[in-house]
């Protein structure tokens, strides 16, 4: 395996740990290990914004509070250079405001695609494109 291939596999491992150990297992110690102190979570700071590791913790805290029985499943990872594209599925019960929809208590499943930029074994930038419409359709009462 070449050095570049090794770096790509290492970056994919960091991305997988982000979802499986940090988000699923709620391990804040993993956040400190795999996210740079000055990393930008674009869900909190906007595209191209600057941020801190605290933004990542707040984003996860929001998910943990609004989705009961949360389970994230990484379905595919594609990487090149310092970027990892993660295809993942979220499952849980709607327990708080999500995309403007108040808690319904309904179970839902959604697919998302995240981009993580990894340097020196740590995430330095994160963004996500969730299937908002697909999730909202599961959360709202369509039998009005």
mmCIF file with all atom_site columns, C-alpha atoms in Angstrom:
data_model
loop_
_atom_site.group_PDB
_atom_site.id
_atom_site.type_symbol
_atom_site.label_atom_id
_atom_site.label_alt_id
_atom_site.label_comp_id
_atom_site.label_asym_id
_atom_site.label_entity_id
_atom_site.label_seq_id
_atom_site.pdbx_PDB_ins_code
_atom_site.Cartn_x
_atom_site.Cartn_y
_atom_site.Cartn_z
_atom_site.occupancy
_atom_site.B_iso_or_equiv
_atom_site.pdbx_formal_charge
_atom_site.auth_seq_id
_atom_site.auth_comp_id
_atom_site.auth_asym_id
_atom_site.auth_atom_id
_atom_site.pdbx_PDB_model_num
ATOM 1   C CA . UNK A 1 1   ? 0.000   0.000  0.000  1.00 0.00 ? 1   UNK A CA 1
ATOM 2   C CA . UNK A 1 2   ? 1.429   3.397  -1.000 1.00 0.00 ? 2   UNK A CA 1
ATOM 3   C CA . UNK A 1 3   ? 1.711   6.281  1.437  1.00 0.00 ? 3   UNK A CA 1
ATOM 4   C CA . UNK A 1 4   ? -1.212  8.059  -0.252 1.00 0.00 ? 4   UNK A CA 1
ATOM 5   C CA . UNK A 1 5   ? -3.390  4.929  -0.060 1.00 0.00 ? 5   UNK A CA 1
ATOM 6   C CA . UNK A 1 6   ? -2.463  4.579  3.611  1.00 0.00 ? 6   UNK A CA 1
ATOM 7   C CA . UNK A 1 7   ? -3.439  8.222  4.279  1.00 0.00 ? 7   UNK A CA 1
ATOM 8   C CA . UNK A 1 8   ? -6.778  7.739  2.522  1.00 0.00 ? 8   UNK A CA 1
ATOM 9   C CA . UNK A 1 9   ? -7.556  4.621  4.565  1.00 0.00 ? 9   UNK A CA 1
ATOM 10  C CA . UNK A 1 10  ? -6.541  6.428  7.762  1.00 0.00 ? 10  UNK A CA 1
ATOM 11  C CA . UNK A 1 11  ? -8.838  9.350  6.862  1.00 0.00 ? 11  UNK A CA 1
ATOM 12  C CA . UNK A 1 12  ? -11.717 6.930  6.227  1.00 0.00 ? 12  UNK A CA 1
ATOM 13  C CA . UNK A 1 13  ? -11.104 5.371  9.642  1.00 0.00 ? 13  UNK A CA 1
ATOM 14  C CA . UNK A 1 14  ? -11.339 8.823  11.277 1.00 0.00 ? 14  UNK A CA 1
ATOM 15  C CA . UNK A 1 15  ? -14.628 9.491  9.472  1.00 0.00 ? 15  UNK A CA 1
ATOM 16  C CA . UNK A 1 16  ? -16.059 6.141  10.567 1.00 0.00 ? 16  UNK A CA 1
ATOM 17  C CA . UNK A 1 17  ? -15.014 6.800  14.172 1.00 0.00 ? 17  UNK A CA 1
ATOM 18  C CA . UNK A 1 18  ? -16.742 10.187 14.029 1.00 0.00 ? 18  UNK A CA 1
ATOM 19  C CA . UNK A 1 19  ? -20.114 8.572  13.346 1.00 0.00 ? 19  UNK A CA 1
ATOM 20  C CA . UNK A 1 20  ? -19.771 5.292  15.199 1.00 0.00 ? 20  UNK A CA 1
ATOM 21  C CA . UNK A 1 21  ? -17.855 6.256  18.342 1.00 0.00 ? 21  UNK A CA 1
ATOM 22  C CA . UNK A 1 22  ? -18.612 9.955  18.748 1.00 0.00 ? 22  UNK A CA 1
ATOM 23  C CA . UNK A 1 23  ? -22.209 10.267 17.510 1.00 0.00 ? 23  UNK A CA 1
ATOM 24  C CA . UNK A 1 24  ? -23.569 6.757  18.177 1.00 0.00 ? 24  UNK A CA 1
ATOM 25  C CA . UNK A 1 25  ? -21.653 5.991  21.365 1.00 0.00 ? 25  UNK A CA 1
ATOM 26  C CA . UNK A 1 26  ? -21.691 9.612  22.598 1.00 0.00 ? 26  UNK A CA 1
ATOM 27  C CA . UNK A 1 27  ? -18.010 9.486  23.406 1.00 0.00 ? 27  UNK A CA 1
ATOM 28  C CA . UNK A 1 28  ? -16.827 13.051 23.899 1.00 0.00 ? 28  UNK A CA 1
ATOM 29  C CA . UNK A 1 29  ? -13.268 11.797 24.432 1.00 0.00 ? 29  UNK A CA 1
ATOM 30  C CA . UNK A 1 30  ? -13.265 10.649 20.783 1.00 0.00 ? 30  UNK A CA 1
ATOM 31  C CA . UNK A 1 31  ? -14.287 14.149 19.693 1.00 0.00 ? 31  UNK A CA 1
ATOM 32  C CA . UNK A 1 32  ? -11.218 15.554 21.417 1.00 0.00 ? 32  UNK A CA 1
ATOM 33  C CA . UNK A 1 33  ? -9.043  12.962 19.699 1.00 0.00 ? 33  UNK A CA 1
ATOM 34  C CA . UNK A 1 34  ? -10.319 13.162 16.112 1.00 0.00 ? 34  UNK A CA 1
ATOM 35  C CA . UNK A 1 35  ? -11.560 16.769 15.689 1.00 0.00 ? 35  UNK A CA 1
ATOM 36  C CA . UNK A 1 36  ? -9.091  19.674 15.573 1.00 0.00 ? 36  UNK A CA 1
ATOM 37  C CA . UNK A 1 37  ? -9.588  22.443 18.141 1.00 0.00 ? 37  UNK A CA 1
ATOM 38  C CA . UNK A 1 38  ? -10.205 25.003 15.363 1.00 0.00 ? 38  UNK A CA 1
ATOM 39  C CA . UNK A 1 39  ? -12.296 22.728 13.103 1.00 0.00 ? 39  UNK A CA 1
ATOM 40  C CA . UNK A 1 40  ? -15.381 24.086 11.361 1.00 0.00 ? 40  UNK A CA 1
ATOM 41  C CA . UNK A 1 41  ? -18.751 22.318 11.554 1.00 0.00 ? 41  UNK A CA 1
ATOM 42  C CA . UNK A 1 42  ? -20.513 24.091 8.697  1.00 0.00 ? 42  UNK A CA 1
ATOM 43  C CA . UNK A 1 43  ? -23.927 23.108 10.075 1.00 0.00 ? 43  UNK A CA 1
ATOM 44  C CA . UNK A 1 44  ? -23.141 25.578 12.881 1.00 0.00 ? 44  UNK A CA 1
ATOM 45  C CA . UNK A 1 45  ? -20.863 28.195 11.259 1.00 0.00 ? 45  UNK A CA 1
ATOM 46  C CA . UNK A 1 46  ? -22.052 28.185 7.640  1.00 0.00 ? 46  UNK A CA 1
ATOM 47  C CA . UNK A 1 47  ? -20.126 27.343 4.471  1.00 0.00 ? 47  UNK A CA 1
ATOM 48  C CA . UNK A 1 48  ? -16.525 28.483 4.670  1.00 0.00 ? 48  UNK A CA 1
ATOM 49  C CA . UNK A 1 49  ? -16.953 29.693 8.257  1.00 0.00 ? 49  UNK A CA 1
ATOM 50  C CA . UNK A 1 50  ? -14.467 29.270 11.061 1.00 0.00 ? 50  UNK A CA 1
ATOM 51  C CA . UNK A 1 51  ? -15.291 27.381 14.202 1.00 0.00 ? 51  UNK A CA 1
ATOM 52  C CA . UNK A 1 52  ? -14.172 25.324 17.151 1.00 0.00 ? 52  UNK A CA 1
ATOM 53  C CA . UNK A 1 53  ? -14.471 21.782 18.400 1.00 0.00 ? 53  UNK A CA 1
ATOM 54  C CA . UNK A 1 54  ? -17.294 23.036 20.633 1.00 0.00 ? 54  UNK A CA 1
ATOM 55  C CA . UNK A 1 55  ? -19.481 23.500 17.525 1.00 0.00 ? 55  UNK A CA 1
ATOM 56  C CA . UNK A 1 56  ? -19.227 19.751 16.874 1.00 0.00 ? 56  UNK A CA 1
ATOM 57  C CA . UNK A 1 57  ? -20.230 18.953 20.442 1.00 0.00 ? 57  UNK A CA 1
ATOM 58  C CA . UNK A 1 58  ? -23.228 21.316 20.191 1.00 0.00 ? 58  UNK A CA 1
ATOM 59  C CA . UNK A 1 59  ? -24.315 19.768 16.883 1.00 0.00 ? 59  UNK A CA 1
ATOM 60  C CA . UNK A 1 60  ? -24.175 16.268 18.363 1.00 0.00 ? 60  UNK A CA 1
ATOM 61  C CA . UNK A 1 61  ? -25.943 17.430 21.529 1.00 0.00 ? 61  UNK A CA 1
ATOM 62  C CA . UNK A 1 62  ? -28.767 18.807 19.371 1.00 0.00 ? 62  UNK A CA 1
ATOM 63  C CA . UNK A 1 63  ? -29.099 15.442 17.597 1.00 0.00 ? 63  UNK A CA 1
ATOM 64  C CA . UNK A 1 64  ? -28.986 13.516 20.883 1.00 0.00 ? 64  UNK A CA 1
ATOM 65  C CA . UNK A 1 65  ? -31.735 15.718 22.369 1.00 0.00 ? 65  UNK A CA 1
ATOM 66  C CA . UNK A 1 66  ? -34.035 15.618 19.335 1.00 0.00 ? 66  UNK A CA 1
ATOM 67  C CA . UNK A 1 67  ? -33.697 11.980 18.248 1.00 0.00 ? 67  UNK A CA 1
ATOM 68  C CA . UNK A 1 68  ? -34.449 9.245  20.789 1.00 0.00 ? 68  UNK A CA 1
ATOM 69  C CA . UNK A 1 69  ? -33.076 5.765  20.171 1.00 0.00 ? 69  UNK A CA 1
ATOM 70  C CA . UNK A 1 70  ? -30.577 7.292  17.740 1.00 0.00 ? 70  UNK A CA 1
ATOM 71  C CA . UNK A 1 71  ? -28.657 4.963  15.462 1.00 0.00 ? 71  UNK A CA 1
ATOM 72  C CA . UNK A 1 72  ? -26.314 6.086  12.702 1.00 0.00 ? 72  UNK A CA 1
ATOM 73  C CA . UNK A 1 73  ? -25.190 3.528  10.123 1.00 0.00 ? 73  UNK A CA 1
ATOM 74  C CA . UNK A 1 74  ? -22.317 4.307  7.780  1.00 0.00 ? 74  UNK A CA 1
ATOM 75  C CA . UNK A 1 75  ? -23.265 2.719  4.463  1.00 0.00 ? 75  UNK A CA 1
ATOM 76  C CA . UNK A 1 76  ? -20.311 3.790  2.301  1.00 0.00 ? 76  UNK A CA 1
ATOM 77  C CA . UNK A 1 77  ? -17.106 5.811  2.418  1.00 0.00 ? 77  UNK A CA 1
ATOM 78  C CA . UNK A 1 78  ? -15.369 7.367  -0.577 1.00 0.00 ? 78  UNK A CA 1
ATOM 79  C CA . UNK A 1 79  ? -12.111 9.239  -0.121 1.00 0.00 ? 79  UNK A CA 1
ATOM 80  C CA . UNK A 1 80  ? -9.573  11.125 -2.144 1.00 0.00 ? 80  UNK A CA 1
ATOM 81  C CA . UNK A 1 81  ? -6.794  13.289 -0.818 1.00 0.00 ? 81  UNK A CA 1
ATOM 82  C CA . UNK A 1 82  ? -7.870  14.860 2.475  1.00 0.00 ? 82  UNK A CA 1
ATOM 83  C CA . UNK A 1 83  ? -11.621 14.512 1.872  1.00 0.00 ? 83  UNK A CA 1
ATOM 84  C CA . UNK A 1 84  ? -13.928 11.691 2.893  1.00 0.00 ? 84  UNK A CA 1
ATOM 85  C CA . UNK A 1 85  ? -17.491 11.466 1.624  1.00 0.00 ? 85  UNK A CA 1
ATOM 86  C CA . UNK A 1 86  ? -19.652 9.474  4.025  1.00 0.00 ? 86  UNK A CA 1
ATOM 87  C CA . UNK A 1 87  ? -23.008 8.029  3.017  1.00 0.00 ? 87  UNK A CA 1
ATOM 88  C CA . UNK A 1 88  ? -24.996 7.315  6.161  1.00 0.00 ? 88  UNK A CA 1
ATOM 89  C CA . UNK A 1 89  ? -28.438 6.570  7.524  1.00 0.00 ? 89  UNK A CA 1
ATOM 90  C CA . UNK A 1 90  ? -30.013 7.952  10.678 1.00 0.00 ? 90  UNK A CA 1
ATOM 91  C CA . UNK A 1 91  ? -32.753 6.085  12.508 1.00 0.00 ? 91  UNK A CA 1
ATOM 92  C CA . UNK A 1 92  ? -34.605 7.140  15.601 1.00 0.00 ? 92  UNK A CA 1
ATOM 93  C CA . UNK A 1 93  ? -37.712 8.599  17.169 1.00 0.00 ? 93  UNK A CA 1
ATOM 94  C CA . UNK A 1 94  ? -38.620 12.249 16.595 1.00 0.00 ? 94  UNK A CA 1
ATOM 95  C CA . UNK A 1 95  ? -38.312 13.761 20.080 1.00 0.00 ? 95  UNK A CA 1
ATOM 96  C CA . UNK A 1 96  ? -37.722 17.454 19.352 1.00 0.00 ? 96  UNK A CA 1
ATOM 97  C CA . UNK A 1 97  ? -37.723 20.132 16.688 1.00 0.00 ? 97  UNK A CA 1
ATOM 98  C CA . UNK A 1 98  ? -36.148 18.806 13.478 1.00 0.00 ? 98  UNK A CA 1
ATOM 99  C CA . UNK A 1 99  ? -36.118 20.952 10.327 1.00 0.00 ? 99  UNK A CA 1
ATOM 100 C CA . UNK A 1 100 ? -38.852 23.125 11.828 1.00 0.00 ? 100 UNK A CA 1
ATOM 101 C CA . UNK A 1 101 ? -41.153 20.213 12.704 1.00 0.00 ? 101 UNK A CA 1
ATOM 102 C CA . UNK A 1 102 ? -42.040 19.934 16.427 1.00 0.00 ? 102 UNK A CA 1
ATOM 103 C CA . UNK A 1 103 ? -41.684 16.564 18.156 1.00 0.00 ? 103 UNK A CA 1
ATOM 104 C CA . UNK A 1 104 ? -44.148 13.976 16.879 1.00 0.00 ? 104 UNK A CA 1
ATOM 105 C CA . UNK A 1 105 ? -42.933 10.810 18.608 1.00 0.00 ? 105 UNK A CA 1
ATOM 106 C CA . UNK A 1 106 ? -42.763 9.117  15.215 1.00 0.00 ? 106 UNK A CA 1
ATOM 107 C CA . UNK A 1 107 ? -39.943 6.800  14.199 1.00 0.00 ? 107 UNK A CA 1
ATOM 108 C CA . UNK A 1 108 ? -38.065 7.890  11.104 1.00 0.00 ? 108 UNK A CA 1
ATOM 109 C CA . UNK A 1 109 ? -35.174 6.946  8.865  1.00 0.00 ? 109 UNK A CA 1
ATOM 110 C CA . UNK A 1 110 ? -33.165 9.360  6.762  1.00 0.00 ? 110 UNK A CA 1
ATOM 111 C CA . UNK A 1 111 ? -30.197 9.269  4.454  1.00 0.00 ? 111 UNK A CA 1
ATOM 112 C CA . UNK A 1 112 ? -27.445 11.849 4.436  1.00 0.00 ? 112 UNK A CA 1
ATOM 113 C CA . UNK A 1 113 ? -24.141 12.531 2.750  1.00 0.00 ? 113 UNK A CA 1
ATOM 114 C CA . UNK A 1 114 ? -21.385 14.207 4.744  1.00 0.00 ? 114 UNK A CA 1
ATOM 115 C CA . UNK A 1 115 ? -18.040 15.583 3.661  1.00 0.00 ? 115 UNK A CA 1
ATOM 116 C CA . UNK A 1 116 ? -15.224 15.528 6.189  1.00 0.00 ? 116 UNK A CA 1
ATOM 117 C CA . UNK A 1 117 ? -11.868 17.135 5.517  1.00 0.00 ? 117 UNK A CA 1
ATOM 118 C CA . UNK A 1 118 ? -9.162  15.352 7.520  1.00 0.00 ? 118 UNK A CA 1
ATOM 119 C CA . UNK A 1 119 ? -5.637  16.569 8.154  1.00 0.00 ? 119 UNK A CA 1
ATOM 120 C CA . UNK A 1 120 ? -3.067  14.895 10.388 1.00 0.00 ? 120 UNK A CA 1
ATOM 121 C CA . UNK A 1 121 ? -5.664  12.434 11.693 1.00 0.00 ? 121 UNK A CA 1
ATOM 122 C CA . UNK A 1 122 ? -8.226  15.071 12.702 1.00 0.00 ? 122 UNK A CA 1
ATOM 123 C CA . UNK A 1 123 ? -11.364 16.464 11.123 1.00 0.00 ? 123 UNK A CA 1
ATOM 124 C CA . UNK A 1 124 ? -10.862 20.126 10.208 1.00 0.00 ? 124 UNK A CA 1
ATOM 125 C CA . UNK A 1 125 ? -14.129 20.702 8.286  1.00 0.00 ? 125 UNK A CA 1
ATOM 126 C CA . UNK A 1 126 ? -17.535 18.996 8.269  1.00 0.00 ? 126 UNK A CA 1
ATOM 127 C CA . UNK A 1 127 ? -20.650 19.513 6.196  1.00 0.00 ? 127 UNK A CA 1
ATOM 128 C CA . UNK A 1 128 ? -23.781 17.435 5.645  1.00 0.00 ? 128 UNK A CA 1
ATOM 129 C CA . UNK A 1 129 ? -26.500 17.191 3.028  1.00 0.00 ? 129 UNK A CA 1
ATOM 130 C CA . UNK A 1 130 ? -29.473 15.427 4.654  1.00 0.00 ? 130 UNK A CA 1
ATOM 131 C CA . UNK A 1 131 ? -32.588 14.232 2.852  1.00 0.00 ? 131 UNK A CA 1
ATOM 132 C CA . UNK A 1 132 ? -34.661 16.920 4.576  1.00 0.00 ? 132 UNK A CA 1
ATOM 133 C CA . UNK A 1 133 ? -37.789 16.351 2.489  1.00 0.00 ? 133 UNK A CA 1
ATOM 134 C CA . UNK A 1 134 ? -37.752 12.586 3.042  1.00 0.00 ? 134 UNK A CA 1
ATOM 135 C CA . UNK A 1 135 ? -37.367 13.065 6.791  1.00 0.00 ? 135 UNK A CA 1
ATOM 136 C CA . UNK A 1 136 ? -40.001 15.814 7.046  1.00 0.00 ? 136 UNK A CA 1
ATOM 137 C CA . UNK A 1 137 ? -42.504 13.684 5.129  1.00 0.00 ? 137 UNK A CA 1
ATOM 138 C CA . UNK A 1 138 ? -42.128 10.986 7.800  1.00 0.00 ? 138 UNK A CA 1
ATOM 139 C CA . UNK A 1 139 ? -42.527 13.464 10.667 1.00 0.00 ? 139 UNK A CA 1
ATOM 140 C CA . UNK A 1 140 ? -45.615 15.441 9.666  1.00 0.00 ? 140 UNK A CA 1
ATOM 141 C CA . UNK A 1 141 ? -49.174 14.177 9.761  1.00 0.00 ? 141 UNK A CA 1
ATOM 142 C CA . UNK A 1 142 ? -50.107 13.634 6.129  1.00 0.00 ? 142 UNK A CA 1
ATOM 143 C CA . UNK A 1 143 ? -53.715 12.752 7.042  1.00 0.00 ? 143 UNK A CA 1
ATOM 144 C CA . UNK A 1 144 ? -54.963 16.250 7.894  1.00 0.00 ? 144 UNK A CA 1
#
